[in-house]
Short mmCIF file of C-alpha atoms in Angstrom, two decimals:
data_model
loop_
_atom_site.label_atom_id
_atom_site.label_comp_id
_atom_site.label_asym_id
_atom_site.label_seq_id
_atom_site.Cartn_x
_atom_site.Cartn_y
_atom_site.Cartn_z
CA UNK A 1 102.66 68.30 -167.76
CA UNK A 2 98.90 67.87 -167.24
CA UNK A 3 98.06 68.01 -163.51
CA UNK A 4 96.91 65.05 -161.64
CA UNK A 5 92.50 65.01 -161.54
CA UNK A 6 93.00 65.57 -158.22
CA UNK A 7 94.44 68.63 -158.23
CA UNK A 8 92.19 70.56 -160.94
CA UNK A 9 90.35 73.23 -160.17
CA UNK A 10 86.53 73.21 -160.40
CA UNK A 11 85.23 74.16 -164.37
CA UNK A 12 82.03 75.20 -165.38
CA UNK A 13 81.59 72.11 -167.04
CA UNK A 14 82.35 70.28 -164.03
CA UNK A 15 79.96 71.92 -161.61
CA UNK A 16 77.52 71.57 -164.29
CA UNK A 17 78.24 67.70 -164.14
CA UNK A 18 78.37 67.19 -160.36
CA UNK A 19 74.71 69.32 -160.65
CA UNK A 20 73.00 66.74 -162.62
CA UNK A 21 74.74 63.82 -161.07
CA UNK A 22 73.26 65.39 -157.96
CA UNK A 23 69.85 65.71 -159.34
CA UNK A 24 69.98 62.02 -160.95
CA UNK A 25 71.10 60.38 -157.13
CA UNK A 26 67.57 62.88 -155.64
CA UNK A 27 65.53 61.52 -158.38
CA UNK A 28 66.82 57.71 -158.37
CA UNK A 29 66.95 57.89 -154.15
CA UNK A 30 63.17 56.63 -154.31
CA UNK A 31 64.28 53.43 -155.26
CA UNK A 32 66.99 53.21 -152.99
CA UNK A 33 65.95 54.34 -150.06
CA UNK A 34 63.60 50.60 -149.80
CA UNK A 35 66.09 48.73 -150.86
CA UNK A 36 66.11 45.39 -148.52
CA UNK A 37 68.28 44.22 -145.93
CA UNK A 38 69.61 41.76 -148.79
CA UNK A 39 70.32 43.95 -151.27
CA UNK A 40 72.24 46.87 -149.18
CA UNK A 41 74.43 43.38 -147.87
CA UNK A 42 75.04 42.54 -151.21
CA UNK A 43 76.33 45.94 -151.94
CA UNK A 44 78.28 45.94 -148.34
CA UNK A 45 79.82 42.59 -149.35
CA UNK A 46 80.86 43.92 -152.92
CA UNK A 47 82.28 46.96 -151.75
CA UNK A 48 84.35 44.67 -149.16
CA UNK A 49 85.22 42.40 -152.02
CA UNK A 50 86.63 44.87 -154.00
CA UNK A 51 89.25 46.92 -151.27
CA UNK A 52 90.71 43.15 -150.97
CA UNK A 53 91.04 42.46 -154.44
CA UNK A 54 92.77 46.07 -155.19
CA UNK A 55 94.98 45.22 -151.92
CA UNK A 56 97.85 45.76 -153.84
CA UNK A 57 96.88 48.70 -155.94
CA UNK A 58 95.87 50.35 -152.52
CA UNK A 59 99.47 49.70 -151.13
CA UNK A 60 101.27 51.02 -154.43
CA UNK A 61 98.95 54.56 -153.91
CA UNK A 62 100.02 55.09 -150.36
CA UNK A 63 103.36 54.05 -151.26
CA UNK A 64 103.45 57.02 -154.19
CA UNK A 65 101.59 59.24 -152.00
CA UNK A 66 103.54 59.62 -148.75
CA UNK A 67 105.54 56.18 -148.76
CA UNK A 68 103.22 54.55 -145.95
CA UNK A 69 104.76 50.87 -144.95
CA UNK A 70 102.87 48.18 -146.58
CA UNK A 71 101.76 46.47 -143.52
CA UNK A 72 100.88 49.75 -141.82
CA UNK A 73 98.63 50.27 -145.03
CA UNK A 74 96.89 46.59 -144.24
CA UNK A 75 96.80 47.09 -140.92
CA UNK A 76 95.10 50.78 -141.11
CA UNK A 77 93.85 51.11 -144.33
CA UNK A 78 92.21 47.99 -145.41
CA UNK A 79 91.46 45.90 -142.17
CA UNK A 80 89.37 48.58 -140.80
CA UNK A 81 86.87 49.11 -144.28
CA UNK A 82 86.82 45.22 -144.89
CA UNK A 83 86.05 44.86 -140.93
CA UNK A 84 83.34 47.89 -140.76
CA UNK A 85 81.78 46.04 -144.21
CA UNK A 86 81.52 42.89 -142.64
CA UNK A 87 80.18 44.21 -139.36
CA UNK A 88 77.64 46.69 -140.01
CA UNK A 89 76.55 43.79 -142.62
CA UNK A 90 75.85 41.49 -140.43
CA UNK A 91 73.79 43.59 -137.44
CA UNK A 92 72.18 45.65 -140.26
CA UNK A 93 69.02 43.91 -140.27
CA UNK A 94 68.84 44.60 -136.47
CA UNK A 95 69.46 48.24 -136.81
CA UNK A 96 67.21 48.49 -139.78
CA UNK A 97 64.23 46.84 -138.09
CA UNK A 98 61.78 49.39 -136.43
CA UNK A 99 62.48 49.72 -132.60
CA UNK A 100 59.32 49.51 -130.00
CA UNK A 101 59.14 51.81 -127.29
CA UNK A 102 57.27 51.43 -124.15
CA UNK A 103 53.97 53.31 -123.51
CA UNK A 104 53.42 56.41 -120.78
CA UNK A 105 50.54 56.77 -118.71
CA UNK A 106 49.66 59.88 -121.08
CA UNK A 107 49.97 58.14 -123.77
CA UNK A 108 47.38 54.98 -122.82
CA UNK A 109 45.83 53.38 -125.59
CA UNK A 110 48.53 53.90 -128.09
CA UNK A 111 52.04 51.99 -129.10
CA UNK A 112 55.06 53.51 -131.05
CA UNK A 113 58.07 52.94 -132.52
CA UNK A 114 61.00 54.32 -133.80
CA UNK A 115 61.56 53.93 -137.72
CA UNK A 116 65.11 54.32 -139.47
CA UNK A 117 65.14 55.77 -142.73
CA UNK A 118 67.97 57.53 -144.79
CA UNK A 119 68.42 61.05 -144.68
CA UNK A 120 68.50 61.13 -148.70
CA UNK A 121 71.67 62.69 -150.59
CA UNK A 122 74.58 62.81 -148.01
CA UNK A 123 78.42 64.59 -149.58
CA UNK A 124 81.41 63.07 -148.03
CA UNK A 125 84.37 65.04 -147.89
CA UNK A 126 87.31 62.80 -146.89
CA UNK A 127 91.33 63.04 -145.92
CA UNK A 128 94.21 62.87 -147.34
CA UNK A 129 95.62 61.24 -143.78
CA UNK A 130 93.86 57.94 -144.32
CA UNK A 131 92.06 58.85 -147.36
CA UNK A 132 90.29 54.84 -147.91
CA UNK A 133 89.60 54.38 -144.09
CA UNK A 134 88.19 57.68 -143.75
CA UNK A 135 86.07 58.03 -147.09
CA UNK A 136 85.14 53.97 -147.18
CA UNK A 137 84.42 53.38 -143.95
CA UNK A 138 81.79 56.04 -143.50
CA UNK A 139 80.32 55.11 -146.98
CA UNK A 140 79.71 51.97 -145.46
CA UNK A 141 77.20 53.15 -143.03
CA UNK A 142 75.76 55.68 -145.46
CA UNK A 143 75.26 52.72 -148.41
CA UNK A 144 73.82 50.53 -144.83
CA UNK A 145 71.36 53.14 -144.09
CA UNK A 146 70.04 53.79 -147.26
CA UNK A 147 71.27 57.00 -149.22
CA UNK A 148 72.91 58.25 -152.03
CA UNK A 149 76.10 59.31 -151.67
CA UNK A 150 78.51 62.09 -153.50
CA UNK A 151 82.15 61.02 -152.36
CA UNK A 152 85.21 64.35 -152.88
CA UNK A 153 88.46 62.24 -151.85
CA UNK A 154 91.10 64.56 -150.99
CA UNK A 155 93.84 66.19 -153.59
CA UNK A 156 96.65 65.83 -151.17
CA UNK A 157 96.89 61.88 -151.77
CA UNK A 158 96.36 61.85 -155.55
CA UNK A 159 96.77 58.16 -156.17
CA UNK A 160 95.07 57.54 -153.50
CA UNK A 161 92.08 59.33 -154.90
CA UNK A 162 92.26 57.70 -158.25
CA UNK A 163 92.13 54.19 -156.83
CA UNK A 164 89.25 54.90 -154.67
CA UNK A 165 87.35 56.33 -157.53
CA UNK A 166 88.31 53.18 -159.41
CA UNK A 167 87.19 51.17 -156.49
CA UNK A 168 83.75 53.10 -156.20
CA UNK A 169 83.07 53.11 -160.02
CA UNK A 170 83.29 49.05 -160.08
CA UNK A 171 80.90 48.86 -157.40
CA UNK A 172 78.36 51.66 -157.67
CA UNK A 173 76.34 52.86 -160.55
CA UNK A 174 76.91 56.95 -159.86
CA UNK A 175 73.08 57.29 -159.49
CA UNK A 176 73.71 55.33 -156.17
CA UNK A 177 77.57 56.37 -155.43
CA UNK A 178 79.49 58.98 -157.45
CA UNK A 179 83.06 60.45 -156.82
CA UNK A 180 84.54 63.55 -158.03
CA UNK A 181 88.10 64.85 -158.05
CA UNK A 182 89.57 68.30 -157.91
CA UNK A 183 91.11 70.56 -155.55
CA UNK A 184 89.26 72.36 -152.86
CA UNK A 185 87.29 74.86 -155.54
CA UNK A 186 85.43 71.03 -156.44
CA UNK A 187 84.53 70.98 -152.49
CA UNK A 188 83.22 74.26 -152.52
CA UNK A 189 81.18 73.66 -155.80
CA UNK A 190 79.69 70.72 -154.14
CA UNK A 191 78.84 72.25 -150.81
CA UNK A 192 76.47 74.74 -152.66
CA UNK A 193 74.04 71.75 -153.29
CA UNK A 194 71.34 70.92 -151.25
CA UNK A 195 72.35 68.05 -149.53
CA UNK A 196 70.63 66.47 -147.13
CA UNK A 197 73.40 65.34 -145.05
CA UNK A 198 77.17 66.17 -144.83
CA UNK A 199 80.17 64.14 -143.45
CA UNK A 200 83.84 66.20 -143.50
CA UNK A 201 86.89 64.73 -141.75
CA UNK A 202 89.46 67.17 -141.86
CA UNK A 203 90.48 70.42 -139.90
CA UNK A 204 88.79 72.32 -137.27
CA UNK A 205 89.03 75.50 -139.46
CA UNK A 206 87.69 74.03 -142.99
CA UNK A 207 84.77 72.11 -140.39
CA UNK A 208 83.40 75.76 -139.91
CA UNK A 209 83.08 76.22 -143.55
CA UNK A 210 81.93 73.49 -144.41
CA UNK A 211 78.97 73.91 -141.47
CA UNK A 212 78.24 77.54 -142.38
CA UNK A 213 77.44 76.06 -145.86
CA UNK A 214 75.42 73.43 -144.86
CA UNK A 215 73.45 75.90 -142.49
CA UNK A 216 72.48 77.71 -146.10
CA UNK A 217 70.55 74.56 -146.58
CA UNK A 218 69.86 73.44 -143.48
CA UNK A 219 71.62 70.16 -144.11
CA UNK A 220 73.02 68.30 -141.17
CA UNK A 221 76.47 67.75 -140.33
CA UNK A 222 78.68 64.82 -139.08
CA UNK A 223 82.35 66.64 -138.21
CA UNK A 224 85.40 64.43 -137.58
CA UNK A 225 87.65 66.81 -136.67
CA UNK A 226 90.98 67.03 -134.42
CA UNK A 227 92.54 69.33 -131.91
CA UNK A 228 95.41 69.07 -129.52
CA UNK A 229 95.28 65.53 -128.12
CA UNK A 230 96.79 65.35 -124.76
CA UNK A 231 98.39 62.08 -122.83
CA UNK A 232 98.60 62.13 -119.32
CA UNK A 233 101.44 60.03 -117.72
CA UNK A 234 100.93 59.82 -114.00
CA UNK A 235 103.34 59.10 -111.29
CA UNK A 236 102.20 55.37 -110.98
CA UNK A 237 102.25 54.93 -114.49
CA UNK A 238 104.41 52.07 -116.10
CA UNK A 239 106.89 53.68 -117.78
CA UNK A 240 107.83 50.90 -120.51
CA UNK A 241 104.45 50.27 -121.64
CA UNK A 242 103.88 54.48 -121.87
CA UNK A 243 106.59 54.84 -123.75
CA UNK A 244 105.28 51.59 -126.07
CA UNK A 245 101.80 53.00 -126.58
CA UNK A 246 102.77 56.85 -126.78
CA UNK A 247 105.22 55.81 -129.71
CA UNK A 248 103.52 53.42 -131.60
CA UNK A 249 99.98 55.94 -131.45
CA UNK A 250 102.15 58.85 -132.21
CA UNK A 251 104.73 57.64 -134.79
CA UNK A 252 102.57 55.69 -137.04
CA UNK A 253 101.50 57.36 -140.29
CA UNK A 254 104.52 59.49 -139.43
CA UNK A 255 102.26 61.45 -136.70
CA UNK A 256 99.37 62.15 -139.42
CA UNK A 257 96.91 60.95 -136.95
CA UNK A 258 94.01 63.17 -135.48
CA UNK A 259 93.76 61.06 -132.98
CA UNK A 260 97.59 60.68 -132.44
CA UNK A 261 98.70 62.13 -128.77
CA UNK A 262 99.45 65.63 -129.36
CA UNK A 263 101.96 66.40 -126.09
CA UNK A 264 102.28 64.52 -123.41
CA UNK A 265 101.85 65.72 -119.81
CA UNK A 266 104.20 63.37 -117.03
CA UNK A 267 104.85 63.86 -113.14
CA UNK A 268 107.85 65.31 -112.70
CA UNK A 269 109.49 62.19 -110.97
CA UNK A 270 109.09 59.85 -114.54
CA UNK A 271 110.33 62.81 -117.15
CA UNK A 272 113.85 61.17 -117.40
CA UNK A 273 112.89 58.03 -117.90
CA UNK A 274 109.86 58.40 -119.84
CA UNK A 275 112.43 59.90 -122.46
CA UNK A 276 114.57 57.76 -122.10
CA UNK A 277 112.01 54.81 -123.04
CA UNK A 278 110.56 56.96 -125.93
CA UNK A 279 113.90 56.79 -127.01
CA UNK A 280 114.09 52.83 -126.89
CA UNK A 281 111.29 52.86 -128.27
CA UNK A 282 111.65 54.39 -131.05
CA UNK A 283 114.64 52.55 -132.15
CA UNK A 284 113.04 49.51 -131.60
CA UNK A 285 110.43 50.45 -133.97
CA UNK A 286 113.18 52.03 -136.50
CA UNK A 287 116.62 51.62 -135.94
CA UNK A 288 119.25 52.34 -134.32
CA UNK A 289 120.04 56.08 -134.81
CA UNK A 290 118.31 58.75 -137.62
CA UNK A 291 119.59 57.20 -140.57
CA UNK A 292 118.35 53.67 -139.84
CA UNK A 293 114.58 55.98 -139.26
CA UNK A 294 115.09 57.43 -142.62
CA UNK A 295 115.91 53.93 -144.19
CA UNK A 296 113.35 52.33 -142.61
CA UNK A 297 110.86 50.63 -144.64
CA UNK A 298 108.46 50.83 -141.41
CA UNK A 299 108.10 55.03 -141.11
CA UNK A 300 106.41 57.21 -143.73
CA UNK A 301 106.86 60.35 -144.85
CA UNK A 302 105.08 63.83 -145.01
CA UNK A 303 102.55 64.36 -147.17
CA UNK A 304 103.54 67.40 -149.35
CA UNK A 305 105.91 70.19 -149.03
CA UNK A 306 103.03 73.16 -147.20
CA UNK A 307 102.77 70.42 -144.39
CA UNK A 308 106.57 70.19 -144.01
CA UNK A 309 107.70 73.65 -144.14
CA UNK A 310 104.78 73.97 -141.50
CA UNK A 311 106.41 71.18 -139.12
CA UNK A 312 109.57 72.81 -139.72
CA UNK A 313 108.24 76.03 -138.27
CA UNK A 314 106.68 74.84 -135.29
CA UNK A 315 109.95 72.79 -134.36
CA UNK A 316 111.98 76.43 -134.78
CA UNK A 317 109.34 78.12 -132.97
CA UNK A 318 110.01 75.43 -130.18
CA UNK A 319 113.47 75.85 -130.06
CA UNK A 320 113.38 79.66 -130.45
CA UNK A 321 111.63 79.78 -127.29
CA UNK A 322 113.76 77.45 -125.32
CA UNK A 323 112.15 73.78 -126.06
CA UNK A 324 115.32 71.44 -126.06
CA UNK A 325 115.62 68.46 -128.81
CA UNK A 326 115.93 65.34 -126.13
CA UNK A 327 115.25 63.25 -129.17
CA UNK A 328 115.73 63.81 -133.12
CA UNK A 329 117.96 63.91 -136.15
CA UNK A 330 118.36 65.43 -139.42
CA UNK A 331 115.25 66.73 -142.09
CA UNK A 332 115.43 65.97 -145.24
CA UNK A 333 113.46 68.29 -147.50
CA UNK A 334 113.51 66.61 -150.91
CA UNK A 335 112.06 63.00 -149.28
CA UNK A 336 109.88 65.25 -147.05
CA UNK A 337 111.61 62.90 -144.36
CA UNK A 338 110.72 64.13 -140.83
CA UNK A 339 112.34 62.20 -137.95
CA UNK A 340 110.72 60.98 -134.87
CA UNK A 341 111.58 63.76 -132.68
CA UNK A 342 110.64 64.66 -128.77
CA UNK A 343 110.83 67.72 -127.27
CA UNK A 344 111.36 68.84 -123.67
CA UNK A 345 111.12 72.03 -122.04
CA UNK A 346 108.27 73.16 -124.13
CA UNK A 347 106.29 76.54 -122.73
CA UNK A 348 103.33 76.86 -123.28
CA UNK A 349 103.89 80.08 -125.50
CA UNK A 350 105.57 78.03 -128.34
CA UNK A 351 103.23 77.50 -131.31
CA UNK A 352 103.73 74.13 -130.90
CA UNK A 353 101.73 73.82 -127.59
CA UNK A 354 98.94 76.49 -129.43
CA UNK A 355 98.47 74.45 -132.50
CA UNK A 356 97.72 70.56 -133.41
CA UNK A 357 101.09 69.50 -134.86
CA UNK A 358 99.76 66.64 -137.20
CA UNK A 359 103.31 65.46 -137.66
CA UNK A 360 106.37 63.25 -135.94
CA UNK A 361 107.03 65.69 -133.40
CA UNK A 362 106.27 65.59 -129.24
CA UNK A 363 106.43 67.73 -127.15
CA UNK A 364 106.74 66.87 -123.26
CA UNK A 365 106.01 68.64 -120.51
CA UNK A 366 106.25 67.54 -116.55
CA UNK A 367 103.36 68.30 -113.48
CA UNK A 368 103.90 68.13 -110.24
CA UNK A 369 100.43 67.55 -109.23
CA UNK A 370 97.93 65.88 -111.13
CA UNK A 371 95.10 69.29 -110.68
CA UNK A 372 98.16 71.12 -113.07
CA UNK A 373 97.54 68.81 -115.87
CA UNK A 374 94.30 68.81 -115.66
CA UNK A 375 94.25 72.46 -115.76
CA UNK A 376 96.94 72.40 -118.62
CA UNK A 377 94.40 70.30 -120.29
CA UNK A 378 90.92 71.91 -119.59
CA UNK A 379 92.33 75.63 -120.34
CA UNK A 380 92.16 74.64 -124.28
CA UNK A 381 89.70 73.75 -126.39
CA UNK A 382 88.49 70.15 -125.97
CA UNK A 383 89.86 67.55 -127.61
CA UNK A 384 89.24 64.65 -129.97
CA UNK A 385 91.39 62.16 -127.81
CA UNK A 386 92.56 61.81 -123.90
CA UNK A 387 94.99 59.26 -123.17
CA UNK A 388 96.27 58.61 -119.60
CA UNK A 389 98.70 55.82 -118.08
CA UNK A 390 98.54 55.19 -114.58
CA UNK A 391 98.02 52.13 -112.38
CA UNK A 392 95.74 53.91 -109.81
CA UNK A 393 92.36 53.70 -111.32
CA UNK A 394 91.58 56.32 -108.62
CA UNK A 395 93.83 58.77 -110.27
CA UNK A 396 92.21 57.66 -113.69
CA UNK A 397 88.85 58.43 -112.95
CA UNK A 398 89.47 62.15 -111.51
CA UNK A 399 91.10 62.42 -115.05
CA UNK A 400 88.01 61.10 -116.77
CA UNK A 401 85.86 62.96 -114.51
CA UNK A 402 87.69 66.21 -114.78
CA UNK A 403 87.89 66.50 -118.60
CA UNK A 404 86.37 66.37 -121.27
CA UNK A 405 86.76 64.78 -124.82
CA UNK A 406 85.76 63.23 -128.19
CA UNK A 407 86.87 59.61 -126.77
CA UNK A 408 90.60 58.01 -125.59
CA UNK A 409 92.38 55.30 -124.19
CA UNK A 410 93.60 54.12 -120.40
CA UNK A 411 97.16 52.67 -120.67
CA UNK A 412 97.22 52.34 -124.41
CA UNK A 413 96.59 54.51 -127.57
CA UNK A 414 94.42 54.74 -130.66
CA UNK A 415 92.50 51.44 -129.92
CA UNK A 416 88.65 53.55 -129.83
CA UNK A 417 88.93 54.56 -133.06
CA UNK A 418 88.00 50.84 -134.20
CA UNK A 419 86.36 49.11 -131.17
CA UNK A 420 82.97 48.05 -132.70
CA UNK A 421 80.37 48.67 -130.33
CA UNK A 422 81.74 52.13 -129.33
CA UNK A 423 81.09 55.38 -131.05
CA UNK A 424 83.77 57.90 -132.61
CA UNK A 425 83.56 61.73 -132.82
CA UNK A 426 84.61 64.61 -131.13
CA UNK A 427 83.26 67.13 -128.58
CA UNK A 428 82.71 70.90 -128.99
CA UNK A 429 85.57 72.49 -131.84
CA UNK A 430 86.59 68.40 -132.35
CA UNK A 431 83.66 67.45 -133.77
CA UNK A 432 80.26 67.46 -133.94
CA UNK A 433 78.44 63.93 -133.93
CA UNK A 434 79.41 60.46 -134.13
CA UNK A 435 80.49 57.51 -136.40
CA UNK A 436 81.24 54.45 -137.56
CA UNK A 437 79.35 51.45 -137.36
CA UNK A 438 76.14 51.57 -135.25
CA UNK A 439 76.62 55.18 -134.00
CA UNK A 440 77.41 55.73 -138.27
CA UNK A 441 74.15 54.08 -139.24
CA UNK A 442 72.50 56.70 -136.89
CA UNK A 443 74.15 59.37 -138.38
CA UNK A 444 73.25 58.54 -141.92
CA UNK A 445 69.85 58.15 -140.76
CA UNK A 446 66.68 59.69 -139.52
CA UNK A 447 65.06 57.93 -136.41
CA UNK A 448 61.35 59.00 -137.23
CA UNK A 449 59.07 58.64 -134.40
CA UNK A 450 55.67 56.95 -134.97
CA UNK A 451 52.66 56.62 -132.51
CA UNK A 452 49.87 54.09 -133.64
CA UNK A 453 46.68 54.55 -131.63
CA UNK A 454 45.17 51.11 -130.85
CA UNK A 455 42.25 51.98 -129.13
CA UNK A 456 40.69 55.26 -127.90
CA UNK A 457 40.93 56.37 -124.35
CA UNK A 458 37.39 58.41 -123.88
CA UNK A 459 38.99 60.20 -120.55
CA UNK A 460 41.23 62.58 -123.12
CA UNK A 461 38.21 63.78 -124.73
CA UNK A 462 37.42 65.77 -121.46
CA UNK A 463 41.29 67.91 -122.34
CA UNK A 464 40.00 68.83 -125.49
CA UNK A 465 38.83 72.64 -126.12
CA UNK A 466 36.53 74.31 -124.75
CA UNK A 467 39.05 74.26 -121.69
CA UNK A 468 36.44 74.43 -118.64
CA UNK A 469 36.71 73.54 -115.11
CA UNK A 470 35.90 69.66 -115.14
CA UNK A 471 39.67 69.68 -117.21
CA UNK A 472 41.46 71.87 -115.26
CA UNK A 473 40.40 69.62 -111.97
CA UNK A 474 41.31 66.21 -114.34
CA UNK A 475 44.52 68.31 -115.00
CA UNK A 476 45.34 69.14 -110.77
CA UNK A 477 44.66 65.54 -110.01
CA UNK A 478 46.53 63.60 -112.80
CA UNK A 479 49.86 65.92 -112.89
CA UNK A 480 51.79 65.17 -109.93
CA UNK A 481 52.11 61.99 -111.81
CA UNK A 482 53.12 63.09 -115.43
#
């Protein structure tokens, strides 16, 4: 049986290819990069046009891939890329428009302005988690600021990859927008070309490969990356609506979220019953007991078989060193079925508190005092999302202010991710930069700074060399304002 595009490995024929398509999107990028406000809608509105007309086609690939529900597909899949289209469509001229700045006293005589234009050739290197949001979106705001763009979907969400080739082939003429397939031998070709920009979404560890390659060319680098993300349930939390939000942001997509909570950190006092609700929860969502879960036309499935056997480690590891199963059921290898489970009793030595899970599992662990939380939280690296629930907005803020993180949530999950007027990235071994929408258009683009002079000002003639004394006393009298 042939192997699935996807899942080739990179020929000499095809890095010869993705070469020249290269060098046709640096040559062609003159035209593009002037391209008006009108035309980069029109291609905004096209793109949009066509993820709703393949609606179906879109639902059949996740379907195939890891049997994502339908409705979660519309809901997280196609509402956010026909949402950022229409957006960053309709404030693009705003963005686009050059931005005055005021004047300083050392710079009288003058005006300037800030100028947006694209960085040039940008590579986008895209997940398999939610392969069209995270490879669509993005090439929204790098088609809205102005570049030419290489897209490598990934191999672990084959159909997924086909369609959004298909998709990008009806829309884009590959001097503009090109996509190629492969495994991760295709990435690496790619990230030996001189791009001016790169934007990965993926892993922490792949994130420092792909930056030590784009430091060979001194591209710059937009990393969406993940991390442990932890939720914080305080002692005047409501319990209910925890349990709600902690479920919903951590069982959807079958926990292959990078922004999904990680482990969850409650006061001792609300343990019990926060389980207890998780588990209400969850068979709200699901059913009734396992089997309904695995029936379920609402929960998805793992990915591949790597990313299973690795879940199935991590909840051995768990148990191995003590964790207790206070809710779970059966695996099922061949459907690659993992059910929502939550663990209790974690210590912090189990892999599963060391690693990001990516996956339905939870652990939970209990404070006694808010400060031990915080520590829990601030002795690992920092994260791509913080949630906390609690009623005391003092107790909030002395989270916010005693952490650090790529974004999060008070009393709810996931919801910055897709808020338009607020920026997404992470912090420190999260991410580096921002995204999506405004913040996206920025990162696509280069703010060039521009100072007109409208009329000299005779007085900085007397700075100029020869430095003598009549300077230096202009300098002693005029710098205690600077």
């Amino acid at each position: 049986m042939t192997p699935h595009p996807s899942a080739m490995p990179c020929t000499p024929e095809l890095a010869r290819t993705m070469a020249e398509v290269f060098e046709r999107q640096r040559r062609h990028h003159a035209a593009i990069r002037n391209r008006t406000v009108r035309e980069r809608r029109r291609q905004l509105i096209r793109l949009r046009e066509a993820v709703l007309d393949h609606r179906e086609t879109i639902r059949a690939a996740l379907w195939a891939d890891f049997r994502k529900p339908p409705l979660e597909v519309d809901l997280t899949e196609i509402a956010p890329v026909v949402t950022e289209a229409r957006y960053v469509a309709r404030h693009l001229a705003h963005w686009m428009r050059p931005k005055r700045v005021g004047t300083a006293l050392t710079h009288l005589g003058t005006r300037a302005e800030i100028r947006y234009e694209p960085k040039g050739v940008v590579l986008l290197l895209s997940p398999w988690n939610y392969p069209f949001t995270l490879t669509l979106a993005p090439l929204v705001t790098a088609i809205a600021a102005g570049n030419c763009v290489i897209v490598k979907p990934s191999e672990f969400a084959p159909n997924s990859a086909r369609t959004i080739r298909r998709i990008i082939e009806e829309v884009f003429d590959p001097e503009e927008v090109a996509v190629f397939e492969g495994d991760h031998t295709v990435a690496e070709a790619l990230l030996d070309l001189p791009f001016d920009h790169i934007f990965f979404t993926g892993s922490p560890r792949v994130g420092r490969l792909v930056m030590e390659a784009a430091a060979r060319h001194l591209a710059s680098v937009t990393l969406e990356l993940g991390g442990k993300s932890p939720t914080v349930v305080d002692e005047t939390a409501d319990v209910e609506q925890a349990a709600e939000k902690i479920a919903w942001g951590k069982f959807t997509n079958a926990g292959q979220t990078c922004i999904a909570p990680d482990y969850v950190l409650v006061h001792r006092s609300l343990h019990d019953a926060l389980v207890a609700a998780l588990r209400e929860q969850i068979e709200a969502f699901y059913g009734p007991d396992p089997e309904a879960w695995r029936q379920s036309d609402s929960y998805a499935r793992i990915v591949n078989d790597r990313h299973f056997e690795r879940l199935r480690h991590l909840y051995e590891d768990a148990l191995a060193h003590g964790a207790r199963e206070a809710i779970g059921g059966p695996w099922i290898a061949a459907e690659r079925f993992v059910p929502p489970t939550v663990l209790t009793q974690v210590p912090d030595e189990a892999a599963i508190m060391q690693e990001e899970i990516f996956g339905p599992l939870l652990p939970v662990q209990v404070f006694d005092h808010l400060d031990e939380a915080l520590e829990a939280i601030n002795r690992r690296p920092k994260p791509l999302a913080l949630y906390v629930f609690a009623r005391d907005d003092r107790r909030v803020q002395h989270v916010l202010n005693h952490t650090s993180a790529g974004g999060g949530c008070v009393n709810d999950t996931l919801l910055h991710f897709n808020h338009p007027d607020l920026p997404f990235g992470g912090v420190g071994p999260s991410g580096i930069g921002k995204a999506y929408r405004y913040h996206g258009f920025l990162a696509f683009s280069n703010e060039r700074p521009v100072v007109y002079r409208r009329f000299d000002f005779p007085l900085l003639r007397r700075l100029y060399p020869p430095y003598g004394e009549q300077a230096q006393r202009l300098i002693d009298r005029f710098l205690p304002f600077f």
